[in-house]
Tab-separated table of C-alpha atoms (C1' of nucleotides) and ligand atoms in Angstrom:
chain	number	residue	atom	x	y	z
A	1	MET	CA	71.190	86.238	183.932
A	2	LEU	CA	69.790	86.828	180.468
A	3	SER	CA	69.378	90.110	178.628
A	4	LEU	CA	66.026	91.406	177.480
A	5	ALA	CA	66.960	90.598	173.878
A	6	GLU	CA	67.914	87.028	174.724
A	7	GLU	CA	64.650	86.486	176.585
A	8	ASN	CA	62.663	87.822	173.653
A	9	TYR	CA	64.397	85.505	171.196
A	10	LEU	CA	63.716	82.495	173.430
A	11	LYS	CA	60.081	83.516	173.677
A	12	ALA	CA	59.824	83.879	169.891
A	13	ILE	CA	61.265	80.389	169.366
A	14	TYR	CA	58.928	79.068	172.059
A	15	HIS	CA	55.871	80.490	170.346
A	16	LEU	CA	56.914	79.362	166.882
A	17	GLY	CA	58.088	75.901	167.952
A	18	LYS	CA	54.647	75.063	169.344
A	19	PHE	CA	55.449	71.667	170.879
A	20	GLY	CA	59.185	71.941	171.281
A	21	THR	CA	60.090	69.221	168.833
A	22	ILE	CA	60.260	71.233	165.612
A	23	SER	CA	63.229	73.371	164.619
A	24	VAL	CA	62.300	76.994	163.940
A	25	SER	CA	63.693	78.661	160.831
A	26	THR	CA	65.866	81.751	160.952
A	27	ASN	CA	63.454	83.657	158.758
A	28	ALA	CA	60.454	82.748	160.900
A	29	ILE	CA	62.225	84.069	163.988
A	30	ALA	CA	63.244	87.196	162.100
A	31	GLU	CA	59.667	87.902	161.117
A	32	GLN	CA	58.333	87.261	164.631
A	33	MET	CA	61.005	89.513	166.143
A	34	GLN	CA	60.635	92.206	163.491
A	35	THR	CA	64.339	92.028	162.755
A	36	LYS	CA	66.716	90.781	160.052
A	37	ALA	CA	67.768	87.198	159.479
A	38	SER	CA	71.429	88.054	159.985
A	39	SER	CA	70.681	89.375	163.464
A	40	VAL	CA	68.854	86.152	164.249
A	41	THR	CA	71.819	84.042	163.179
A	42	ASP	CA	74.070	85.989	165.538
A	43	MET	CA	71.685	85.588	168.442
A	44	ILE	CA	70.922	81.894	168.037
A	45	LYS	CA	74.657	81.221	167.929
A	46	LYS	CA	74.956	82.986	171.257
A	47	LEU	CA	71.989	81.105	172.714
A	48	ALA	CA	73.460	77.811	171.447
A	49	GLU	CA	76.725	78.718	173.193
A	50	LYS	CA	74.706	78.990	176.419
A	51	ASP	CA	72.963	75.655	175.733
A	52	LEU	CA	69.540	77.272	175.519
A	53	VAL	CA	68.945	76.184	171.919
A	54	ILE	CA	70.220	73.481	169.597
A	55	TYR	CA	71.624	75.074	166.485
A	56	LYS	CA	72.976	73.474	163.327
A	57	ARG	CA	74.019	75.758	160.472
A	58	TYR	CA	71.231	76.240	157.917
A	59	GLN	CA	68.924	74.094	160.072
A	60	GLY	CA	67.270	76.647	162.355
A	61	ALA	CA	67.001	76.529	166.134
A	62	LYS	CA	65.195	74.387	168.689
A	63	LEU	CA	64.839	75.080	172.407
A	64	THR	CA	66.708	72.854	174.839
A	65	SER	CA	64.890	71.960	178.033
A	66	ALA	CA	66.772	74.779	179.808
A	67	GLY	CA	65.760	77.217	177.062
A	68	ASN	CA	62.170	76.019	177.167
A	69	LYS	CA	62.017	76.559	180.907
A	70	ILE	CA	63.191	80.155	180.613
A	71	ALA	CA	60.858	80.902	177.707
A	72	ALA	CA	57.901	79.414	179.588
A	73	SER	CA	58.760	81.525	182.610
A	74	VAL	CA	58.706	84.685	180.492
A	75	VAL	CA	55.338	83.667	179.026
A	76	ARG	CA	54.082	82.894	182.530
A	77	LYS	CA	55.037	86.381	183.696
A	78	HIS	CA	53.508	87.992	180.610
A	79	ARG	CA	50.171	86.290	181.140
A	80	LEU	CA	50.024	86.805	184.901
A	81	TRP	CA	50.660	90.524	184.416
A	82	GLU	CA	47.910	90.633	181.794
A	83	VAL	CA	45.501	89.151	184.322
A	84	PHE	CA	46.582	91.722	186.897
A	85	LEU	CA	46.066	94.621	184.502
A	86	VAL	CA	42.572	93.493	183.535
A	87	GLU	CA	41.353	92.296	186.929
A	88	HIS	CA	42.779	95.030	189.119
A	89	LEU	CA	43.800	98.030	187.030
A	90	SER	CA	40.772	98.325	184.741
A	91	PHE	CA	42.663	97.630	181.523
A	92	SER	CA	40.664	96.139	178.666
A	93	TRP	CA	41.942	93.003	176.944
A	94	ASP	CA	43.123	94.952	173.934
A	95	GLU	CA	45.359	97.256	176.005
A	96	VAL	CA	47.357	94.819	178.085
A	97	HIS	CA	49.773	93.250	175.641
A	98	GLU	CA	52.090	96.209	175.136
A	99	VAL	CA	52.559	96.749	178.867
A	100	ALA	CA	52.945	93.029	179.561
A	101	GLU	CA	55.738	92.959	176.972
A	102	GLN	CA	57.669	95.194	179.347
A	103	LEU	CA	56.574	93.642	182.643
A	104	GLU	CA	57.482	90.104	181.546
A	105	HIS	CA	61.182	90.965	181.881
A	106	ILE	CA	61.102	92.005	185.543
A	107	LYS	CA	63.355	89.624	187.416
A	108	SER	CA	62.145	88.512	190.841
A	109	GLU	CA	61.056	85.026	191.855
A	110	LYS	CA	59.220	86.385	194.849
A	111	LEU	CA	57.393	89.001	192.816
A	112	ILE	CA	55.945	86.533	190.383
A	113	ASN	CA	54.988	83.963	193.010
A	114	GLN	CA	53.277	86.585	195.152
A	115	LEU	CA	51.535	88.030	192.107
A	116	ASP	CA	50.306	84.544	191.240
A	117	ALA	CA	48.905	84.161	194.768
A	118	PHE	CA	47.409	87.670	194.760
A	119	LEU	CA	45.576	86.795	191.537
A	120	GLU	CA	44.426	83.515	193.136
A	121	PHE	CA	46.414	81.272	190.802
A	122	PRO	CA	44.700	81.972	187.489
A	123	THR	CA	44.989	79.282	184.815
A	124	HIS	CA	44.318	81.470	181.783
A	125	ASP	CA	45.069	85.019	180.698
A	126	PRO	CA	42.481	87.553	179.443
A	127	HIS	CA	42.786	86.146	175.916
A	128	GLY	CA	42.121	82.576	177.038
A	129	ASP	CA	45.770	81.524	176.727
A	130	PRO	CA	46.972	79.076	179.379
A	131	ILE	CA	49.415	80.273	182.047
A	132	PRO	CA	52.440	77.971	182.449
A	133	ASP	CA	53.069	76.826	186.031
A	134	LYS	CA	56.353	77.335	187.918
A	135	ASN	CA	57.877	74.396	186.063
A	136	GLY	CA	56.799	75.665	182.671
A	137	GLN	CA	54.040	73.088	182.287
A	138	ILE	CA	50.806	74.149	180.609
A	139	GLN	CA	47.570	72.245	180.981
A	140	LYS	CA	46.281	71.830	177.463
A	141	THR	CA	42.598	72.269	176.857
A	142	ASP	CA	40.343	70.885	174.160
A	143	LYS	CA	39.541	74.184	172.529
A	144	VAL	CA	38.818	74.278	168.813
A	145	LEU	CA	38.362	77.013	166.215
A	146	LEU	CA	34.803	78.250	165.728
A	147	SER	CA	35.192	77.458	162.013
A	148	GLN	CA	35.274	73.732	162.973
A	149	ILE	CA	31.824	73.824	164.569
A	150	ASP	CA	28.913	72.290	162.646
A	151	GLU	CA	25.577	73.888	161.908
A	152	ALA	CA	23.075	73.886	164.749
A	153	GLU	CA	25.789	73.218	167.332
A	154	SER	CA	26.333	75.390	170.395
A	155	CYS	CA	29.633	76.294	172.015
A	156	MET	CA	31.297	78.787	174.335
A	157	CYS	CA	33.986	81.301	173.440
A	158	VAL	CA	37.172	80.398	175.360
A	159	GLY	CA	39.988	82.182	173.563
A	160	VAL	CA	41.312	84.151	170.620
A	161	LYS	CA	43.960	83.100	168.127
A	162	ASP	CA	44.520	86.608	166.820
A	163	SER	CA	44.893	88.863	169.850
A	164	SER	CA	45.453	92.075	167.919
A	165	SER	CA	43.755	95.143	169.290
A	166	GLU	CA	41.673	95.416	166.097
A	167	PHE	CA	40.185	91.945	166.405
A	168	LEU	CA	39.552	92.323	170.139
A	169	LYS	CA	37.746	95.607	169.584
A	170	TYR	CA	35.653	93.949	166.866
A	171	LEU	CA	34.627	91.296	169.391
A	172	ASP	CA	33.859	93.955	172.014
A	173	LYS	CA	31.629	95.736	169.531
A	174	HIS	CA	29.623	92.565	169.019
A	175	LYS	CA	29.565	91.746	172.736
A	176	ILE	CA	31.614	88.613	172.352
A	177	ALA	CA	33.862	87.926	175.334
A	178	LEU	CA	35.389	84.857	176.977
A	179	GLY	CA	32.464	82.809	178.324
A	180	THR	CA	29.973	84.042	175.750
A	181	GLU	CA	27.654	81.328	174.425
A	182	LEU	CA	27.489	80.972	170.634
A	183	LYS	CA	25.233	78.903	168.405
A	184	VAL	CA	25.968	78.270	164.739
A	185	LEU	CA	22.696	78.932	162.910
A	186	SER	CA	24.046	78.396	159.408
A	187	LYS	CA	27.257	78.155	157.382
A	188	GLU	CA	27.673	79.542	153.859
A	189	SER	CA	29.874	77.190	151.835
A	190	PHE	CA	30.648	79.860	149.215
A	191	ASP	CA	32.765	82.164	151.410
A	192	GLU	CA	32.724	80.095	154.588
A	193	SER	CA	30.912	82.828	156.456
A	194	MET	CA	28.591	81.933	159.320
A	195	ILE	CA	25.473	83.187	160.978
A	196	LEU	CA	25.650	82.883	164.739
A	197	GLU	CA	23.182	83.372	167.509
A	198	VAL	CA	24.771	85.564	170.165
A	199	HIS	CA	22.813	86.960	173.125
A	200	GLN	CA	19.571	85.851	171.456
A	201	LYS	CA	20.378	87.809	168.307
A	202	PRO	CA	21.709	86.708	164.926
A	203	LEU	CA	25.205	87.814	163.873
A	204	SER	CA	26.887	87.247	160.550
A	205	ILE	CA	30.662	86.698	160.706
A	206	SER	CA	33.301	86.073	158.065
A	207	LYS	CA	35.743	83.191	157.926
A	208	VAL	CA	38.485	85.493	159.224
A	209	VAL	CA	36.517	85.778	162.446
A	210	SER	CA	35.556	82.103	162.830
A	211	ASN	CA	39.163	81.147	162.176
A	212	ASN	CA	40.450	83.294	165.022
A	213	LEU	CA	38.011	82.447	167.770
A	214	PHE	CA	38.568	79.417	169.986
A	215	VAL	CA	35.483	77.707	171.418
A	216	LYS	CA	34.629	74.723	173.560
A	217	LYS	CA	31.591	72.529	172.831
B	1	MET	CA	61.602	108.081	174.620
B	2	LEU	CA	64.483	107.681	177.038
B	3	SER	CA	66.636	104.634	177.625
B	4	LEU	CA	66.909	102.936	180.975
B	5	ALA	CA	70.428	104.323	181.405
B	6	GLU	CA	69.310	107.875	180.684
B	7	GLU	CA	66.459	107.592	183.188
B	8	ASN	CA	68.812	106.299	185.855
B	9	TYR	CA	71.231	109.177	185.349
B	10	LEU	CA	68.418	111.714	185.610
B	11	LYS	CA	67.235	110.048	188.804
B	12	ALA	CA	70.752	110.132	190.268
B	13	ILE	CA	71.081	113.855	189.532
B	14	TYR	CA	67.605	114.414	190.990
B	15	HIS	CA	68.508	112.689	194.239
B	16	LEU	CA	71.857	114.414	194.559
B	17	GLY	CA	70.632	117.858	193.534
B	18	LYS	CA	68.070	117.931	196.356
B	19	PHE	CA	66.282	121.169	195.485
B	20	GLY	CA	67.165	121.492	191.843
B	21	THR	CA	69.253	124.601	192.190
B	22	ILE	CA	72.669	123.069	192.851
B	23	SER	CA	74.892	121.647	190.150
B	24	VAL	CA	75.885	118.022	190.808
B	25	SER	CA	79.511	117.033	190.322
B	26	THR	CA	80.609	114.370	187.861
B	27	ASN	CA	82.243	112.354	190.626
B	28	ALA	CA	79.140	112.458	192.822
B	29	ILE	CA	77.032	111.102	189.972
B	30	ALA	CA	79.654	108.448	189.266
B	31	GLU	CA	79.570	107.259	192.856
B	32	GLN	CA	75.770	107.218	192.996
B	33	MET	CA	75.588	105.285	189.730
B	34	GLN	CA	78.426	102.904	190.627
B	35	THR	CA	80.231	103.827	187.447
B	36	LYS	CA	83.280	105.786	186.278
B	37	ALA	CA	83.516	109.558	185.919
B	38	SER	CA	84.339	109.263	182.228
B	39	SER	CA	81.083	107.430	181.600
B	40	VAL	CA	79.229	110.176	183.433
B	41	THR	CA	80.780	112.868	181.276
B	42	ASP	CA	79.626	111.052	178.137
B	43	MET	CA	76.110	110.695	179.456
B	44	ILE	CA	75.605	114.218	180.769
B	45	LYS	CA	76.737	115.512	177.390
B	46	LYS	CA	74.026	113.436	175.795
B	47	LEU	CA	71.419	114.600	178.312
B	48	ALA	CA	72.495	118.218	177.758
B	49	GLU	CA	72.037	117.675	174.020
B	50	LYS	CA	68.438	116.682	174.781
B	51	ASP	CA	67.960	119.717	177.046
B	52	LEU	CA	67.378	117.568	180.113
B	53	VAL	CA	70.360	118.966	182.011
B	54	ILE	CA	72.455	122.126	181.944
B	55	TYR	CA	76.084	121.193	181.462
B	56	LYS	CA	79.172	123.386	181.436
B	57	ARG	CA	82.556	121.697	181.169
B	58	TYR	CA	84.147	121.091	184.563
B	59	GLN	CA	81.046	122.516	186.254
B	60	GLY	CA	78.849	119.435	186.728
B	61	ALA	CA	75.210	119.030	185.729
B	62	LYS	CA	71.886	120.484	186.829
B	63	LEU	CA	68.433	119.284	185.823
B	64	THR	CA	66.349	121.483	183.542
B	65	SER	CA	62.645	121.631	184.277
B	66	ALA	CA	62.071	118.988	181.583
B	67	GLY	CA	64.743	116.775	183.145
B	68	ASN	CA	63.306	117.299	186.601
B	69	LYS	CA	59.880	116.279	185.430
B	70	ILE	CA	61.138	113.015	183.983
B	71	ALA	CA	63.260	112.232	187.051
B	72	ALA	CA	60.321	112.930	189.362
B	73	SER	CA	58.133	110.643	187.278
B	74	VAL	CA	60.647	107.814	187.641
B	75	VAL	CA	60.788	108.398	191.412
B	76	ARG	CA	56.989	108.484	191.501
B	77	LYS	CA	56.810	105.126	189.778
B	78	HIS	CA	59.500	103.665	192.041
B	79	ARG	CA	57.656	104.664	195.193
B	80	LEU	CA	54.201	103.662	193.989
B	81	TRP	CA	55.509	100.209	193.095
B	82	GLU	CA	57.116	99.939	196.534
B	83	VAL	CA	53.736	100.639	198.109
B	84	PHE	CA	52.128	97.989	195.916
B	85	LEU	CA	54.720	95.376	196.829
B	86	VAL	CA	54.339	95.980	200.565
B	87	GLU	CA	50.577	96.487	200.707
B	88	HIS	CA	49.470	93.808	198.291
B	89	LEU	CA	52.271	91.314	197.657
B	90	SER	CA	53.511	90.779	201.231
B	91	PHE	CA	56.973	92.200	200.630
B	92	SER	CA	58.752	93.654	203.646
B	93	TRP	CA	60.178	97.154	203.449
B	94	ASP	CA	63.726	95.863	203.099
B	95	GLU	CA	62.886	93.750	200.024
B	96	VAL	CA	61.139	96.220	197.767
B	97	HIS	CA	63.893	98.482	196.532
B	98	GLU	CA	65.622	96.085	194.162
B	99	VAL	CA	62.389	95.154	192.402
B	100	ALA	CA	61.189	98.773	192.289
B	101	GLU	CA	64.467	99.675	190.561
B	102	GLN	CA	63.257	97.535	187.670
B	103	LEU	CA	59.566	98.426	187.777
B	104	GLU	CA	60.238	102.182	187.751
B	105	HIS	CA	61.230	101.945	184.082
B	106	ILE	CA	57.977	100.456	182.787
B	107	LYS	CA	56.511	102.941	180.348
B	108	SER	CA	52.736	103.391	180.473
B	109	GLU	CA	50.839	106.463	181.581
B	110	LYS	CA	47.710	104.441	182.116
B	111	LEU	CA	49.509	101.825	184.166
B	112	ILE	CA	50.875	104.284	186.660
B	113	ASN	CA	47.678	106.278	186.973
B	114	GLN	CA	45.618	103.143	187.520
B	115	LEU	CA	48.163	101.817	189.995
B	116	ASP	CA	47.972	105.112	191.882
B	117	ALA	CA	44.176	104.786	192.047
B	118	PHE	CA	44.340	101.102	193.001
B	119	LEU	CA	46.613	102.034	195.916
B	120	GLU	CA	44.195	104.822	196.862
B	121	PHE	CA	46.582	107.659	196.086
B	122	PRO	CA	49.257	107.099	198.714
B	123	THR	CA	51.367	110.105	199.688
B	124	HIS	CA	54.372	108.241	201.069
B	125	ASP	CA	56.245	105.031	200.264
B	126	PRO	CA	57.059	102.261	202.791
B	127	HIS	CA	60.198	104.140	203.875
B	128	GLY	CA	58.311	107.359	204.566
B	129	ASP	CA	59.547	109.065	201.403
B	130	PRO	CA	57.031	111.348	199.675
B	131	ILE	CA	55.513	110.278	196.354
B	132	PRO	CA	55.674	113.003	193.688
B	133	ASP	CA	52.334	113.787	192.035
B	134	LYS	CA	51.686	113.618	188.267
B	135	ASN	CA	53.378	117.000	187.825
B	136	GLY	CA	56.433	115.990	189.832
B	137	GLN	CA	55.461	118.079	192.872
B	138	ILE	CA	56.209	116.671	196.304
B	139	GLN	CA	54.517	117.915	199.451
B	140	LYS	CA	57.303	118.536	201.919
B	141	THR	CA	56.799	117.541	205.504
B	142	ASP	CA	58.391	118.826	208.684
B	143	LYS	CA	60.227	115.653	209.563
B	144	VAL	CA	63.491	115.901	211.483
B	145	LEU	CA	66.262	113.479	212.418
B	146	LEU	CA	65.826	111.699	215.742
B	147	SER	CA	69.272	113.004	216.732
B	148	GLN	CA	67.743	116.510	216.806
B	149	ILE	CA	65.189	115.619	219.489
B	150	ASP	CA	65.814	116.826	223.038
B	151	GLU	CA	65.766	114.748	226.201
B	152	ALA	CA	62.319	113.977	227.600
B	153	GLU	CA	60.640	114.774	224.281
B	154	SER	CA	58.340	112.358	222.453
B	155	CYS	CA	58.008	111.869	218.741
B	156	MET	CA	56.800	109.445	216.078
B	157	CYS	CA	58.913	107.592	213.529
B	158	VAL	CA	57.947	108.803	210.041
B	159	GLY	CA	60.818	107.787	207.770
B	160	VAL	CA	64.323	106.477	207.256
B	161	LYS	CA	67.289	108.283	205.768
B	162	ASP	CA	69.313	105.116	205.239
B	163	SER	CA	66.987	102.609	203.594
B	164	SER	CA	69.550	99.828	203.302
B	165	SER	CA	68.277	96.360	204.048
B	166	GLU	CA	70.666	96.110	207.024
B	167	PHE	CA	69.286	99.205	208.737
B	168	LEU	CA	65.680	98.255	208.040
B	169	LYS	CA	66.220	94.805	209.501
B	170	TYR	CA	67.808	96.394	212.580
B	171	LEU	CA	64.664	98.476	213.031
B	172	ASP	CA	62.444	95.411	212.532
B	173	LYS	CA	64.385	93.580	215.221
B	174	HIS	CA	63.683	96.386	217.654
B	175	LYS	CA	60.042	96.705	216.593
B	176	ILE	CA	60.479	100.177	215.189
B	177	ALA	CA	58.273	100.870	212.187
B	178	LEU	CA	56.672	103.931	210.591
B	179	GLY	CA	54.156	105.227	213.134
B	180	THR	CA	55.993	103.896	216.171
B	181	GLU	CA	56.031	106.313	219.131
B	182	LEU	CA	59.451	107.098	220.586
B	183	LYS	CA	60.457	109.000	223.722
B	184	VAL	CA	64.004	110.214	224.339
B	185	LEU	CA	64.805	109.197	227.917
B	186	SER	CA	68.416	110.406	227.884
B	187	LYS	CA	71.250	111.491	225.618
B	188	GLU	CA	74.910	110.645	226.215
B	189	SER	CA	77.084	113.587	225.152
B	190	PHE	CA	80.242	111.453	224.969
B	191	ASP	CA	79.269	109.319	221.953
B	192	GLU	CA	75.906	110.934	221.192
B	193	SER	CA	74.093	107.700	221.910
B	194	MET	CA	70.520	107.787	223.240
B	195	ILE	CA	68.248	105.796	225.440
B	196	LEU	CA	64.727	105.654	224.044
B	197	GLU	CA	61.465	104.387	225.348
B	198	VAL	CA	59.869	102.193	222.695
B	199	HIS	CA	56.768	100.103	223.367
B	200	GLN	CA	57.108	100.836	227.082
B	201	LYS	CA	60.656	99.448	227.145
B	202	PRO	CA	64.043	101.182	227.188
B	203	LEU	CA	66.282	100.857	224.125
B	204	SER	CA	69.817	102.142	223.727
B	205	ILE	CA	70.732	103.332	220.248
B	206	SER	CA	73.915	104.743	218.707
B	207	LYS	CA	74.290	108.013	216.844
B	208	VAL	CA	74.339	106.101	213.558
B	209	VAL	CA	70.774	105.071	214.278
B	210	SER	CA	69.463	108.421	215.533
B	211	ASN	CA	71.024	110.084	212.492
B	212	ASN	CA	69.146	107.866	210.074
B	213	LEU	CA	65.670	107.915	211.524
B	214	PHE	CA	63.225	110.689	210.656
B	215	VAL	CA	60.639	111.624	213.278
B	216	LYS	CA	57.835	114.112	213.741
B	217	LYS	CA	57.155	115.798	217.086
C	1	DA	C1'	102.532	132.816	192.834
C	2	DT	C1'	103.950	128.369	192.081
C	3	DT	C1'	103.494	123.740	192.873
C	4	DA	C1'	100.853	119.717	194.029
C	5	DA	C1'	96.577	117.261	194.385
C	6	DT	C1'	92.088	116.525	192.778
C	7	DT	C1'	88.561	116.571	189.464
C	8	DT	C1'	87.050	116.277	184.926
C	9	DT	C1'	87.509	115.482	180.157
C	10	DT	C1'	89.379	113.284	176.023
C	11	DA	C1'	91.036	109.480	173.256
C	12	DG	C1'	90.820	104.965	172.249
C	13	DT	C1'	88.957	100.179	173.184
C	14	DC	C1'	85.274	96.729	174.220
C	15	DT	C1'	80.640	94.356	174.288
C	16	DT	C1'	75.874	93.877	172.825
C	17	DA	C1'	72.656	94.129	169.443
C	18	DT	C1'	71.550	95.816	165.353
C	19	DC	C1'	72.042	96.683	160.079
C	20	DT	C1'	73.502	96.146	154.768
C	21	DA	C1'	75.735	93.763	151.255
C	22	DA	C1'	77.987	89.845	149.662
C	23	DA	C1'	78.894	84.927	149.842
C	24	DT	C1'	77.340	80.357	150.720
C	25	DT	C1'	74.222	76.566	151.273
C	26	DT	C1'	69.871	74.397	150.550
C	27	DA	C1'	65.580	73.856	148.018
C	28	DT	C1'	63.009	73.928	143.649
C	29	DG	C1'	61.785	73.504	138.762
C	30	DT	C1'	62.532	71.744	134.429
D	1	DA	C1'	71.313	66.884	136.527
D	2	DC	C1'	71.639	71.505	136.368
D	3	DA	C1'	70.158	76.136	136.706
D	4	DT	C1'	67.765	79.229	139.367
D	5	DA	C1'	65.479	80.803	143.449
D	6	DA	C1'	65.191	81.149	148.300
D	7	DA	C1'	67.095	80.838	152.765
D	8	DT	C1'	70.939	81.393	155.659
D	9	DT	C1'	75.398	82.812	157.009
D	10	DT	C1'	79.507	85.787	156.920
D	11	DA	C1'	81.888	90.151	156.748
D	12	DG	C1'	82.067	94.664	157.861
D	13	DA	C1'	79.782	98.933	159.855
D	14	DT	C1'	77.190	101.470	163.403
D	15	DA	C1'	75.281	103.120	167.918
D	16	DA	C1'	74.806	102.863	172.988
D	17	DG	C1'	77.044	102.516	177.069
D	18	DA	C1'	80.661	101.054	179.553
D	19	DC	C1'	85.969	100.910	180.619
D	20	DT	C1'	91.294	102.376	181.022
D	21	DA	C1'	94.880	105.513	180.502
D	22	DA	C1'	96.421	109.962	179.468
D	23	DA	C1'	95.659	114.960	179.078
D	24	DA	C1'	93.621	119.180	180.692
D	25	DA	C1'	91.357	122.155	183.954
D	26	DT	C1'	90.287	123.349	188.562
D	27	DT	C1'	91.200	123.581	193.461
D	28	DA	C1'	94.144	123.392	197.449
D	29	DA	C1'	98.542	123.945	199.751
D	30	DT	C1'	102.784	125.965	200.492
E	301	LIG	MN1	50.031	89.359	175.331
E	302	LIG	MN1	47.543	87.213	176.324
E	303	LIG	MN1	63.571	102.357	196.876
E	304	LIG	MN1	61.489	103.900	199.167
DNA sequence: ATTAATTTTTAGTCTTATCTAAATTTATGT
DNA sequence: ACATAAATTTAGATAAGACTAAAAATTAAT
């Protein structure tokens, strides 16, 4: 049984390693975990000892299939709890992350399977991120950043890249939620800002925004 | 903000101290916590430092009002989660305790208040134990042990003193649940066993059972 | 009132997870 | 190729929470 710290390190490597093939650098993990590189070295040695990561000195760490499975299970729990908080406890999407960070470490197979059923087997969390299945598999979607959309094209908001409370509140303010239809009226090449049509009204957004909003055509 | 260990010690003292007035002995806490007396001494010193318990060397520990409030809040969370697991996630009453031991440490005011509302403000957990309110107050009921009931009297099962999985499964087997009506047909003075009428059928139970079942007349 | 038994505390050690500072290895620039 | 910069690891320290063994205080028994 893994400690909370071990689970968090695996999750950090999972998120940074994107597709499992790349080795993640010590410094990158340190930044993600808000800790020091020396602490990371200690931990990845321990995880390597348990065959959860592959570690070669000065070469960073990569999840093994056992490590990937555990990390995916933690992410699965995190995202299922986020759905629960939004759907049943009236949390808004900018409030759930902190609590889910705690709930993701609760250890009970039955709990998570029953929660999954109670929520009617959701496929995505409130931020549009996919929920891994029991085997850690995620169904990848064809979402793309809003900044990639051409002028005059329409699309639907399906996720956020930056899920900070600040960005989510910005979206709330402008009535942009998952499922909202967007149309790109024009793009300014100078600063890469855009004018959108949202709910029949024009809205000017900066590149920071279009680069953090996932859409589907 | 308190650590998980600190919260568990406060809860142990809360459960052992019953009405808050009595000092709880180091050994009693050690047994409850499944740890050694020396570890308890270290911890109650730390809790005394934080003004959560009153500690005098060789005299055991007693919760302060601040300590009592925190302990009651942990118990509140434990019992609310137990209700959630039984009512919404199809857990049986003998499966909830272990998971609630973990969930009781999740820190979020909003979470617990929303959970309370979602559950429609339950007053008792699946074992018949009262749920403290936001201020740590519990409404005491007039429940009594089944062993105290006289021959020919009827009563209703309202709680269990022993909430071990073994005892709960024994009750399940004999179709005794909270709300079940019981009638004492006879009492054997020799071994203090009883014959009950349950669901229109006679059932012989030992003193161990009648001493661990709370009823209301 | 002593002695013996029990309870509690102290002293010292261990593990986990963190840190700082110094040493080492790898990457980069000329 | 060599010097310098950056990244990573090692060494040593610290804090929380647990343990064992020994000492001290309290309680019980004669
Ligand atoms: Mn999150
Ligand atoms: Mn999310
Ligand atoms: Mn319980
Ligand atoms: Mn209970």
